[in-house]
Coordinates of C-alpha atoms in Angstrom, one line a residue:
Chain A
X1 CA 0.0 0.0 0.0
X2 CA 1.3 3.2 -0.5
X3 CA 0.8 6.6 1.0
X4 CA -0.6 9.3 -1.0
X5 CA 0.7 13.4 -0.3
X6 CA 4.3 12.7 -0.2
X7 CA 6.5 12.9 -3.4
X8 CA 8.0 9.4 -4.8
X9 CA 10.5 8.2 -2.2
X10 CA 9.2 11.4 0.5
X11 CA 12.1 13.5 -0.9
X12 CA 11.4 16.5 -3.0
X13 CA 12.8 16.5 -6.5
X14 CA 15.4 19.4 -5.8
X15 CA 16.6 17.7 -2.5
X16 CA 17.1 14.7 -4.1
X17 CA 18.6 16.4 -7.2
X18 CA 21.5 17.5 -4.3
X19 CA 22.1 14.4 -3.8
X20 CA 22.7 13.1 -6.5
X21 CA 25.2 15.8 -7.3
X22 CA 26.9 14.8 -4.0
X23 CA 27.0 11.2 -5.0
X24 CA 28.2 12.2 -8.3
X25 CA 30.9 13.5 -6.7
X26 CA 31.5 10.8 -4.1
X27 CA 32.3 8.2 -7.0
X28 CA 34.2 10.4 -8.9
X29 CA 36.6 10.6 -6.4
X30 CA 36.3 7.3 -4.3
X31 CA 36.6 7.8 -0.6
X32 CA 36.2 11.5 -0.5
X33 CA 33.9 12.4 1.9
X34 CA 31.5 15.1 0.4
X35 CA 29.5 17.4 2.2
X36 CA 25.6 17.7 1.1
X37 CA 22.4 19.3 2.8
X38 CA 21.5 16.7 5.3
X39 CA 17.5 16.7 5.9
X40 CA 15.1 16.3 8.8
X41 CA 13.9 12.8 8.2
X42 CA 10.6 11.5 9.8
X43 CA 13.0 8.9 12.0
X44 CA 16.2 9.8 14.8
X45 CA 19.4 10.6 13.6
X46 CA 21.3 7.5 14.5
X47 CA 18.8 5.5 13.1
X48 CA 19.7 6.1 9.5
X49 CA 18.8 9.5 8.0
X50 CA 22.0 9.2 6.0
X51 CA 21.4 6.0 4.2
X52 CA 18.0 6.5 4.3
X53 CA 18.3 9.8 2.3
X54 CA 20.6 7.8 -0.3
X55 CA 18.2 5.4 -0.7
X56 CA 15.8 7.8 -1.2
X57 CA 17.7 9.8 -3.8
X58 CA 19.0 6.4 -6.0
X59 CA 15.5 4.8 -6.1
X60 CA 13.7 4.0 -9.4
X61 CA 10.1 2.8 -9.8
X62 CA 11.9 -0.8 -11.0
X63 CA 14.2 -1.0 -8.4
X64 CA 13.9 -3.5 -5.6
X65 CA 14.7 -2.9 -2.3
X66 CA 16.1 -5.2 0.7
X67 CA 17.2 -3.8 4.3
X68 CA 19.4 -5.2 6.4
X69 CA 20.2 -4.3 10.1
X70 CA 22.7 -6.4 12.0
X71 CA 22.5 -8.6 9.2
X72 CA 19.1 -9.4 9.5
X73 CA 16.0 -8.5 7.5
X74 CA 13.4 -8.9 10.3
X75 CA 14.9 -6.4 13.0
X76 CA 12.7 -3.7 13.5
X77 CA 14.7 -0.9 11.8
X78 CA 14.8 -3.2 8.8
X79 CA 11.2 -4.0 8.5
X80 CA 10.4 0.0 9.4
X81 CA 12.9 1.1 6.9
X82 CA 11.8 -1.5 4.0
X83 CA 8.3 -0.5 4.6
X84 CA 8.8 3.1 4.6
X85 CA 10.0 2.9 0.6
X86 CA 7.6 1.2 0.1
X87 CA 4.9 3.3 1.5
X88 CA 6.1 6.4 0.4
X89 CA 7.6 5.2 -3.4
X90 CA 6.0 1.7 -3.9
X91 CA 9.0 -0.2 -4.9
X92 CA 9.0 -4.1 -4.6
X93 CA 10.7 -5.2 -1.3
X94 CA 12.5 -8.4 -1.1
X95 CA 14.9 -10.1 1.5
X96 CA 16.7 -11.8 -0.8
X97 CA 20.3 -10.6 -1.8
X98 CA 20.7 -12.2 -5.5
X99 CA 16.9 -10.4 -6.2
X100 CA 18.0 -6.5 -4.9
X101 CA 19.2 -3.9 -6.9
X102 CA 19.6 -1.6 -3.9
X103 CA 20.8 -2.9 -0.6
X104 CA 20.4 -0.6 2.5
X105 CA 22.8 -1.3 5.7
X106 CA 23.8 -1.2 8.3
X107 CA 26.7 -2.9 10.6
X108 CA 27.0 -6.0 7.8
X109 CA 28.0 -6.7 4.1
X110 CA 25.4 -10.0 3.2
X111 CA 27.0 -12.9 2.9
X112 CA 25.8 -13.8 -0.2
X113 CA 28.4 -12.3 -3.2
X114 CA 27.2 -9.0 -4.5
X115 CA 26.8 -8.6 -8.5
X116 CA 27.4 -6.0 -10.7
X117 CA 24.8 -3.6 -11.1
X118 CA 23.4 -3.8 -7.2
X119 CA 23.9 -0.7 -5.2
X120 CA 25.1 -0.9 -1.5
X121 CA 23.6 1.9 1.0
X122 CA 25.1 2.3 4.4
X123 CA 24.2 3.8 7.1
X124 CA 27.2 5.9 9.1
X125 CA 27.1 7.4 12.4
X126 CA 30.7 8.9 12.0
X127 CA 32.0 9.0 8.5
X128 CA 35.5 10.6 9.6
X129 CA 38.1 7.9 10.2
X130 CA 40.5 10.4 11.6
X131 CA 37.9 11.9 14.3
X132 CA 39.3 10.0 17.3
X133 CA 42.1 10.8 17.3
X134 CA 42.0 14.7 15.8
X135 CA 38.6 16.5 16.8
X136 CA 39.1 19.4 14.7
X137 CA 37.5 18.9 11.6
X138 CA 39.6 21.8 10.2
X139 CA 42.7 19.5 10.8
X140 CA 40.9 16.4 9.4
X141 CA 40.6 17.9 6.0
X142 CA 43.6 19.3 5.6
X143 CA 45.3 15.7 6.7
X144 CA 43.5 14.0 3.8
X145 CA 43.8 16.9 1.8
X146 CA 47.7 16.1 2.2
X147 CA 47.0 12.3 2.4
X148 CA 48.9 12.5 6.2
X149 CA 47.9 9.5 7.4
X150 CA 50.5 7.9 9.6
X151 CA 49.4 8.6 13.0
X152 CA 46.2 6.3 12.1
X153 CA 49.1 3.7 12.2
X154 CA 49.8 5.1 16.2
X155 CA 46.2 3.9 16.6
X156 CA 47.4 0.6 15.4
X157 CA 50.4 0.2 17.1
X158 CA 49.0 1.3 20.6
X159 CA 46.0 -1.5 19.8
X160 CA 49.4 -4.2 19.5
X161 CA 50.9 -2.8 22.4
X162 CA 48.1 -2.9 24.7
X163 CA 46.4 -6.0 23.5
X164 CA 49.2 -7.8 21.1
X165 CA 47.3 -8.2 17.9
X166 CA 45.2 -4.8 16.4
X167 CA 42.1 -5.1 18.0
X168 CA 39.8 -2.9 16.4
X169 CA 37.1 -5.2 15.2
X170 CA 34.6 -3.1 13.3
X171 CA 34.8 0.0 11.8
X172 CA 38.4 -0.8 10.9
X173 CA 39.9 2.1 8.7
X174 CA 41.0 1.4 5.0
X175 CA 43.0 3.5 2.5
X176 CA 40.5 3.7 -0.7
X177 CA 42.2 3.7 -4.3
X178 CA 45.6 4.3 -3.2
X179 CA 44.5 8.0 -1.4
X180 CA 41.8 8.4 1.0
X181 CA 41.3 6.9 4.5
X182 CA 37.9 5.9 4.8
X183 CA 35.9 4.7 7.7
X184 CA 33.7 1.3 6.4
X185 CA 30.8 2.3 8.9
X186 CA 30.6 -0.2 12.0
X187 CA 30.4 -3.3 9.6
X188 CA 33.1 -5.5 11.5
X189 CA 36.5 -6.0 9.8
X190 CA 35.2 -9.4 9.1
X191 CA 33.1 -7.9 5.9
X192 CA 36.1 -5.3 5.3
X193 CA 37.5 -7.7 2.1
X194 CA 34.2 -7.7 0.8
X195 CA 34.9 -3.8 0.2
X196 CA 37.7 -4.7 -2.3
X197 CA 37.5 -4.7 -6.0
X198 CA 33.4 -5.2 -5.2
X199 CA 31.6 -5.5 -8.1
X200 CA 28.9 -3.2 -6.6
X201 CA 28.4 0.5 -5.8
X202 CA 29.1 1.0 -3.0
X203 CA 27.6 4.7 -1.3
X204 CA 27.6 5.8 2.0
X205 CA 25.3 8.6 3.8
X206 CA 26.3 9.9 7.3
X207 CA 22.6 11.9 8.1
X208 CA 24.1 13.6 11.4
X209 CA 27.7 14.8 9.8
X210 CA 26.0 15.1 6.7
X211 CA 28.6 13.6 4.4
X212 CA 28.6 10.9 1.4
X213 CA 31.0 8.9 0.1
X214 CA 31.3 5.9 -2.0
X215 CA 33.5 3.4 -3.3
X216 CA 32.7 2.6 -7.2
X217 CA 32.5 -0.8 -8.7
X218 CA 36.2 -2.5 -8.4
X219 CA 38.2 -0.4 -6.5
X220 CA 40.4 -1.2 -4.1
X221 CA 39.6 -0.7 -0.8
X222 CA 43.0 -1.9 1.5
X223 CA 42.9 -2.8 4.9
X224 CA 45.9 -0.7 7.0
X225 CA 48.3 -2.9 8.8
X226 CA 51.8 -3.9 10.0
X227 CA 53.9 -6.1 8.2
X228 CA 54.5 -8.0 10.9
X229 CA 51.0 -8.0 12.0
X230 CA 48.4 -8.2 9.3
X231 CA 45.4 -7.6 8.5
X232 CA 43.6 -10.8 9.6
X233 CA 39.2 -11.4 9.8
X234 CA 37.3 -12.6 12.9
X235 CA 37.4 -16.4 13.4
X236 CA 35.1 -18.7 15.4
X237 CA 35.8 -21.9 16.9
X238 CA 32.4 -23.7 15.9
X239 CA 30.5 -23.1 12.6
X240 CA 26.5 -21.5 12.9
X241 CA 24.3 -23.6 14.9
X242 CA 21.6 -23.2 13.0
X243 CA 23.2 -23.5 9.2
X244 CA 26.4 -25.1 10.2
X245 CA 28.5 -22.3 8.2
X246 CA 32.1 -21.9 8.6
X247 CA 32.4 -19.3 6.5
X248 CA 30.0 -16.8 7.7
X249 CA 29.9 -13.9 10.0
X250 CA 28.1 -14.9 13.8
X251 CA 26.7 -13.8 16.2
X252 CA 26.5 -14.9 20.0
X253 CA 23.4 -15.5 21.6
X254 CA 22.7 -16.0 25.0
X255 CA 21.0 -18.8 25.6
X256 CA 19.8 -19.5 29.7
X257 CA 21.9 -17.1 32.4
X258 CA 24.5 -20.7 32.9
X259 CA 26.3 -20.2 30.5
X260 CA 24.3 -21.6 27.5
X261 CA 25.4 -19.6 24.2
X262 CA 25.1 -20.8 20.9
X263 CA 26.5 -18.9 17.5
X264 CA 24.2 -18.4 14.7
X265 CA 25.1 -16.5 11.4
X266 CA 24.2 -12.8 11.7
X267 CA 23.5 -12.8 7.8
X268 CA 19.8 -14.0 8.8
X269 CA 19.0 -15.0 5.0
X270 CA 22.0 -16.3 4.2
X271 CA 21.5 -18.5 7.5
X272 CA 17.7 -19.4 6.3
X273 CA 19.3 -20.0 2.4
X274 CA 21.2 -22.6 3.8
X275 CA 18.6 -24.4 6.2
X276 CA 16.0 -24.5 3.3
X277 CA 19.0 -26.4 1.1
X278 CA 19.4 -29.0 3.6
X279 CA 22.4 -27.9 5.8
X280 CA 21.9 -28.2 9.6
X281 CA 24.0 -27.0 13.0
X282 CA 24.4 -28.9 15.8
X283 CA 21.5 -26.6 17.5
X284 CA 19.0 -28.3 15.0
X285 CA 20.5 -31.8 14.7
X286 CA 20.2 -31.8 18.6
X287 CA 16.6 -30.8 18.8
X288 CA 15.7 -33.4 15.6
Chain B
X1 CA 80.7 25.5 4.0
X2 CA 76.8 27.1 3.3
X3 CA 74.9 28.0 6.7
X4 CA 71.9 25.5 7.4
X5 CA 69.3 27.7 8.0
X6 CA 69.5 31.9 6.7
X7 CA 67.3 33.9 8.3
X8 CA 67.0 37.6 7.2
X9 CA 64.5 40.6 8.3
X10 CA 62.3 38.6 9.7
X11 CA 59.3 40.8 11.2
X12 CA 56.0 39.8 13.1
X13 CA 53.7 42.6 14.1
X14 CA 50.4 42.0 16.3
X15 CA 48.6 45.1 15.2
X16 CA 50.1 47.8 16.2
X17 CA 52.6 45.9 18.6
X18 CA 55.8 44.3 17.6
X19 CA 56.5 40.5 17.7
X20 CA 59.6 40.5 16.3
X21 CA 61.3 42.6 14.1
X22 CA 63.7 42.7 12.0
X23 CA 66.2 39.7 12.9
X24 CA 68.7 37.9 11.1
X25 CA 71.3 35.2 11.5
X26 CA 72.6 32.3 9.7
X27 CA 73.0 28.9 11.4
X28 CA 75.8 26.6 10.3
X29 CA 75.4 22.7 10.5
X30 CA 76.3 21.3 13.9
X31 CA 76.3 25.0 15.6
X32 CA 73.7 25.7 18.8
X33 CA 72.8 29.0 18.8
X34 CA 70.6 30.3 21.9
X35 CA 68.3 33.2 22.2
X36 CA 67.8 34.9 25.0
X37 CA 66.2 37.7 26.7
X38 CA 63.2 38.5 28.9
X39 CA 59.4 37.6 28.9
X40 CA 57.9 39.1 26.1
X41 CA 61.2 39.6 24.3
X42 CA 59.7 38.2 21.3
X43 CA 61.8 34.7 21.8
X44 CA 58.8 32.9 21.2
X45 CA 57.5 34.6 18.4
X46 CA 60.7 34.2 16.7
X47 CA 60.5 30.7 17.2
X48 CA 57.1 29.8 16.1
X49 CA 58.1 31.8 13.4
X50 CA 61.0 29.7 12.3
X51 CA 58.7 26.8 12.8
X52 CA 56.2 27.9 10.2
X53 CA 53.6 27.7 12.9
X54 CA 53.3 31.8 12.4
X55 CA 53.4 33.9 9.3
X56 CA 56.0 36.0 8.7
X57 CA 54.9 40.1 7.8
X58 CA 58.0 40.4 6.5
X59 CA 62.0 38.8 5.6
X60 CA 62.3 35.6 4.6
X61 CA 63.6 32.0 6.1
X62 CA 66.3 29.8 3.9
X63 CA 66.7 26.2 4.7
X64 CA 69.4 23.6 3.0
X65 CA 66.4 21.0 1.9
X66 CA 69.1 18.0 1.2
X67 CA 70.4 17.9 -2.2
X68 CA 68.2 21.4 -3.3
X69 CA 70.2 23.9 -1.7
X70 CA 69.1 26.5 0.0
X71 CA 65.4 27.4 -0.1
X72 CA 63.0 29.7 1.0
X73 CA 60.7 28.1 3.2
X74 CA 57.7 30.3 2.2
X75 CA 58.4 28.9 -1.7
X76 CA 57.6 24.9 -0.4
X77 CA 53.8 24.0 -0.8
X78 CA 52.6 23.0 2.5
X79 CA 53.0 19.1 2.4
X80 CA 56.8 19.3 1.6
X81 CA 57.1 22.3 4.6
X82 CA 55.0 19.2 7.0
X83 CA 57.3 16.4 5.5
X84 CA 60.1 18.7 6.4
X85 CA 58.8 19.4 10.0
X86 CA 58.8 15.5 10.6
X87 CA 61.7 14.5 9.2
X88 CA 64.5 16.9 8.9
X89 CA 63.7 19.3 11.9
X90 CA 62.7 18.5 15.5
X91 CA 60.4 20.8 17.6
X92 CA 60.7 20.4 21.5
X93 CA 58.0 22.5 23.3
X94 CA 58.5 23.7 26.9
X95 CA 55.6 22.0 28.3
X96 CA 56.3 18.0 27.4
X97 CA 52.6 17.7 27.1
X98 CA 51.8 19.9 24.2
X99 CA 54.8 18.0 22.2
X100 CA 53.8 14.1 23.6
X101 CA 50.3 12.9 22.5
X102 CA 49.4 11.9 25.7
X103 CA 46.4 9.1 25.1
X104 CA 49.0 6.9 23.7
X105 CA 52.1 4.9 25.3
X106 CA 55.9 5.9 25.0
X107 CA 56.8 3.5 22.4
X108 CA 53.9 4.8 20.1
X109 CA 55.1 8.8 21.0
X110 CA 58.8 7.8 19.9
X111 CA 57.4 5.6 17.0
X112 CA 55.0 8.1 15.6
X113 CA 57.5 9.7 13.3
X114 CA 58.7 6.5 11.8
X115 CA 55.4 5.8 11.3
X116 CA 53.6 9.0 9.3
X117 CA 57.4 8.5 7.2
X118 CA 56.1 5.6 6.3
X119 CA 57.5 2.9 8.5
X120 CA 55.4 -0.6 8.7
X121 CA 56.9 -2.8 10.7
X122 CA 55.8 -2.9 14.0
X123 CA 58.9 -5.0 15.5
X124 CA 61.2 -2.8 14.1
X125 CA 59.2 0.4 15.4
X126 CA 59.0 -0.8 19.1
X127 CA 63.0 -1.8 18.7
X128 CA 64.0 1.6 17.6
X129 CA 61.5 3.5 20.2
X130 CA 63.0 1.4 22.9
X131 CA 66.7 2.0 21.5
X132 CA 66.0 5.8 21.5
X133 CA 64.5 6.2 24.8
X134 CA 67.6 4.2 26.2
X135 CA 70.1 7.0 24.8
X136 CA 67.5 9.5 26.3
X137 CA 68.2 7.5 29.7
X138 CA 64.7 6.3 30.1
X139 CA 64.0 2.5 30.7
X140 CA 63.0 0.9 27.4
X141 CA 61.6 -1.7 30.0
X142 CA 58.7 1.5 30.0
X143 CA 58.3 1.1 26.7
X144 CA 54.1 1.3 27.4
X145 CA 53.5 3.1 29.8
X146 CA 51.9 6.3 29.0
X147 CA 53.7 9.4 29.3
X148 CA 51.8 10.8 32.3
X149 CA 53.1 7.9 34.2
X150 CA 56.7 10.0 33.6
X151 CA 58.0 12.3 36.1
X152 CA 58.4 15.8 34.3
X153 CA 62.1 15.5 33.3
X154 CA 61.4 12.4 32.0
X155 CA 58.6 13.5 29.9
X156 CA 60.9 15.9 28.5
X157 CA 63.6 13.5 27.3
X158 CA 60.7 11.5 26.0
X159 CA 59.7 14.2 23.8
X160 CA 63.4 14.7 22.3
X161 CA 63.8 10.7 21.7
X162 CA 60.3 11.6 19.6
X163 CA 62.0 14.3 18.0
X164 CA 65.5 12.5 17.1
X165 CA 64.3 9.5 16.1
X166 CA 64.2 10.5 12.5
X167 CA 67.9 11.6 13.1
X168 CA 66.9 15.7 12.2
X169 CA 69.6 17.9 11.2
X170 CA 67.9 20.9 13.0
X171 CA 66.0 21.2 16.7
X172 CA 64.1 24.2 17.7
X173 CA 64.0 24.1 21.5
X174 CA 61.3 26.3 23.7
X175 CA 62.7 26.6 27.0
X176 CA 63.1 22.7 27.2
X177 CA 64.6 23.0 31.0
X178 CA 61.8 25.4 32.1
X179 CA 60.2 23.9 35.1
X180 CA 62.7 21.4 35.9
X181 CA 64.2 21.3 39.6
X182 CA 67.7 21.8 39.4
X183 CA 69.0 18.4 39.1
X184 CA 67.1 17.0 36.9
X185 CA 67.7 20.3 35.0
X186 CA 71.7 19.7 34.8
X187 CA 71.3 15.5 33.3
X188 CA 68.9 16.7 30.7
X189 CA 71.5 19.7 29.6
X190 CA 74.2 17.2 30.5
X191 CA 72.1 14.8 27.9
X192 CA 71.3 17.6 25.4
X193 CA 75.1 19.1 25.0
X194 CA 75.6 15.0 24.2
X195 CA 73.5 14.5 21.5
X196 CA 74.1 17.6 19.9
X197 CA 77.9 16.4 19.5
X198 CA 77.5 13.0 18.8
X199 CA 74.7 13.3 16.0
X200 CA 76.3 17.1 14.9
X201 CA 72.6 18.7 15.1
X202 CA 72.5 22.0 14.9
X203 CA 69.9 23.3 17.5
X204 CA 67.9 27.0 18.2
X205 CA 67.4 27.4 22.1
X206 CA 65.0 29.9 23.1
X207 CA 65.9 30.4 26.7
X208 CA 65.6 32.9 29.8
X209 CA 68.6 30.9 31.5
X210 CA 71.8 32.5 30.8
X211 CA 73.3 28.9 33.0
X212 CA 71.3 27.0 29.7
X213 CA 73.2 28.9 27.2
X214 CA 76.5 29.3 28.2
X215 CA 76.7 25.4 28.4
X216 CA 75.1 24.3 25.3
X217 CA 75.3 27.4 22.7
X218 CA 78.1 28.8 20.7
X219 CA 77.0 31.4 19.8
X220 CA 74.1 34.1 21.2
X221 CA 71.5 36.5 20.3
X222 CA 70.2 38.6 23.1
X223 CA 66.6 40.2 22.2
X224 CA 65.1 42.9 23.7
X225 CA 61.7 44.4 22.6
X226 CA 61.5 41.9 19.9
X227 CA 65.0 43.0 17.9
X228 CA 68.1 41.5 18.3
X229 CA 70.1 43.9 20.7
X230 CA 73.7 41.8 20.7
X231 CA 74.9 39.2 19.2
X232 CA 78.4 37.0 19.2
X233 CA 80.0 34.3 20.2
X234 CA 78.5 32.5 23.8
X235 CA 81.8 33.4 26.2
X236 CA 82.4 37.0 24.4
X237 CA 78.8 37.8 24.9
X238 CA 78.4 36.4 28.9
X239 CA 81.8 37.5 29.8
X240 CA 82.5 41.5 27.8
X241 CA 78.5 42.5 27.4
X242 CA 78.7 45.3 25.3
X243 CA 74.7 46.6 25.4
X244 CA 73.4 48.4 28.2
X245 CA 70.2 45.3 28.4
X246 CA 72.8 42.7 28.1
X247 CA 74.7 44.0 30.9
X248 CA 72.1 44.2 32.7
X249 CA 70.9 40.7 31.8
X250 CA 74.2 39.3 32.8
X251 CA 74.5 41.5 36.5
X252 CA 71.1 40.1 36.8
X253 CA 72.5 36.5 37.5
X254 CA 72.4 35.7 41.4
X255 CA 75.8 34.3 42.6
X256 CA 75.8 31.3 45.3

């Protein structure tokens, strides 16, 4: 059903005309973090006003739409999100990865391969990879204006130190084509590979900071290490207890308050994919 | 041999007021020269213009970049004047905090300028951090601890291990004993006057401490009211003051 009174995809044409400029921009020079007039959007920043705004400025009547939060289709700022296009533009919705043509995010990169011709949308609470460490926004531009990126290393080295291997586990800073530092948004560094030499579009919307950037189709995206310490992914000792993956991304959940846990793929379709084609955990061949 | 760094009419006004005006002086390799004079003598503004951290109104400041000669600094575009800053000069503040980054450990402090040069090696980082704070006379065995857990002398070598680790061939020094007790005052001038041989840096000391400069500096340049009022070699200067300020300056030591 959709809503009648609000323009296709809520946006007004000249708004949405801005962003596309912006985005324009954003993959002509991948990484770059260009500024654009963020709007109020009927939902908290935090939430996705960025990605939502994106989404809202790339959508076609044909286009078909699948939301993802956490990895999962069914959380509630999925659903909301998902349902909100298609109220307000009345594009086909789908949760299946292969089927989308635009893929809004947030936190994961599906587990099923992207293709060429989809269009990833995340959602970023702090696009400035540099922010920790240098407040001043002034100083941030002018560092990746001069590509002065070596005390992002420090960060590194002090996570070694402290810790002994890097252990920043999502959000993990990569240098984009060879030039910018980029912050991924808080996917974990376990989906940071899937950024490289994509064969999707990749944009991202901070609402709040009111910045886009993207990363075109094929680019590299490179994950900054040590030599003697590199860039490695999460690893888990057991496979999904649902799907009995070993080569997906999982989550932990809390099973009694003993102790019980089990780890399920976070990639909920992916996970269901899987279970439909036969494969089974040792959660479900317990229980059958 | 060609001076390291040439520095002629150099003048900073704030409004109507003068920073500095008018000074000039060539620095040869492997020579310390100290600047001295009373609060608000324009010491500091003379420094932070040598530093590129203020604008110049007027005169210029020639560095020998290696293998180009020398060059006025005002002619570099601003990422070869900040690759310059990190590699070739040092800058040791008077307050150890505004030179340390202090959220992050020792090792990372000494290790940062190996790293933004491009160093990727973490082994060989925390090696050379721990070598250089060993030939400050810190315990490497420190390595990470973070630098408020330092008493404040030894914050101060930290920050010069920071600086030297990419072996500069020029140190700009604010008052880098300032707020030091005595003792801890003489080791770290003791330590200074030692690495300035051994690695032939040449070195500008802004100082108030006429003690500081007779034992590291070779030559002097006494400011008063932001212009250079006498200048000359470190002994000549402290021992035959020929200005009415420097005489005074010098009368103005108080004997034990």
């Amino acid at each position: 059903m959709t809503t009648s009174g609000y323009n296709f995809a809520y946006l007004d044409e000249q708004t949405k005309r801005m962003l596309r400029r912006a985005l324009l921009k954003a993959v002509a020079i991948p990484g770059y973090q260009v500024p654009f007039g963020s709007r109020e959007m009927p939902l908290p920043y935090g939430w996705g006003t960025g990605g939502i705004q994106v989404t809202a400025a790339i959508l076609g009547t044909n286009d078909v739409l699948k939301v993802i939060d956490q990895g999962s289709d069914d959380t509630v700022n999925a659903v909301n999100i998902r349902r909100f296009f298609a109220r307000t533009a009345g594009v086909a919705t789908t949760n299946r990865t292969p089927e989308a043509t635009v893929i809004q995010t947030r936190h994961r990169i599906p587990e099923t391969p992207l293709a060429a011709g989809q269009i990833m949308v995340y959602q970023v609470p702090e696009p400035e990879p540099l922010h920790r460490l240098e407040p001043r926004e002034a100083v941030t531009r002018k560092l990746h204006a001069l590509a002065d990126y070596g005390f992002m290393h420090v960060k590194l080295y002090e996570d070694i130190a402290r810790y002994g291997h890097i252990a920043t586990t999502y959000d993990y800073p990569v240098l984009v084509n060879d030039r910018y530092l980029m912050a991924p948004s808080p996917i974990p560094k376990f989906d940071n590979p899937k950024l490289n030499h994509s064969p999707a579009l990749q944009l991202f919307g901070a609402g709040r900071e009111k910045r886009v950037y993207a990363v075109p189709p094929y680019t590299k995206v490179e994950s900054l290490d040590f030599e003697d310490h590199p860039f490695s992914v999460q690893q888990w000792d057991a496979p999904c207890a649902l799907c009995g993956a070993s080569d997906s991304f999982l989550d932990e959940v809390v099973l009694d308050d003993v102790g019980g846990r089990m780890f399920v793929c976070s990639d909920s379709e992916y996970c269901s994919n899987r279970q439909a084609a036969g494969h089974a955990g040792s959660a479900v061949k317990e229980a059958a | 041999m060609n001076p390291l760094l040439q520095v002629s009419g150099l003048t900073k006004r704030y409004g109507a007021r003068i920073g500095c005006a008018d000074v000039g002086f060539s620095l040869w390799p492997g020579e310390v020269l100290a600047v001295v004079g009373e609060s608000g003598s324009g010491k500091s503004t003379l420094l932070n213009l040598l530093s590129t951290r203020l604008a110049a109104d007027a005169g210029t400041i020639e560095y020998a970049l290696l293998g180009r000669g020398l060059t006025d600094m005002a002619k570099l575009s601003e990422a070869e004047r900040r690759w310059l800053l990190r590699t070739d000069w040092g800058f040791v503040e008077q307050n150890p905090r505004d030179g340390l980054r202090m959220n992050v450990s020792a090792g990372a402090n000494v290790g940062e300028r190996l790293m933004a040069t491009g160093a990727r090696h973490y082994g060989q980082i925390r090696s050379t951090a721990q070598d250089w704070m060993a030939r400050v006379e810190l315990d490497p065995a420190r390595i990470d601890e973070l630098p408020a857990q330092f008493s404040g002398g030894m914050q101060q070598r930290l920050q010069i291990a920071r600086n030297l680790v990419t072996k500069p061939r020029l140190v700009l020094m604010d008052e880098p004993t300032a707020g030091l007790d005595v003792s801890v005052q003489a080791r770290l001038l003791d330590l200074l006057r030692e690495l300035v041989t051994s690695f032939g840096l040449a070195a500008v000391i802004v100082t108030h401490d006429l003690a500081v400069a007779r034992l590291l500096a070779h030559r002097l340049l006494v400011m008063k009211g932001g212009r250079v009022v006498e200048t000359g070699l470190t002994d000549q200067v402290l021992d035959d003051p020929q200005h009415p300020y420097t005489q005074l300056l010098v009368s103005s030591i108080l004997q034990v």
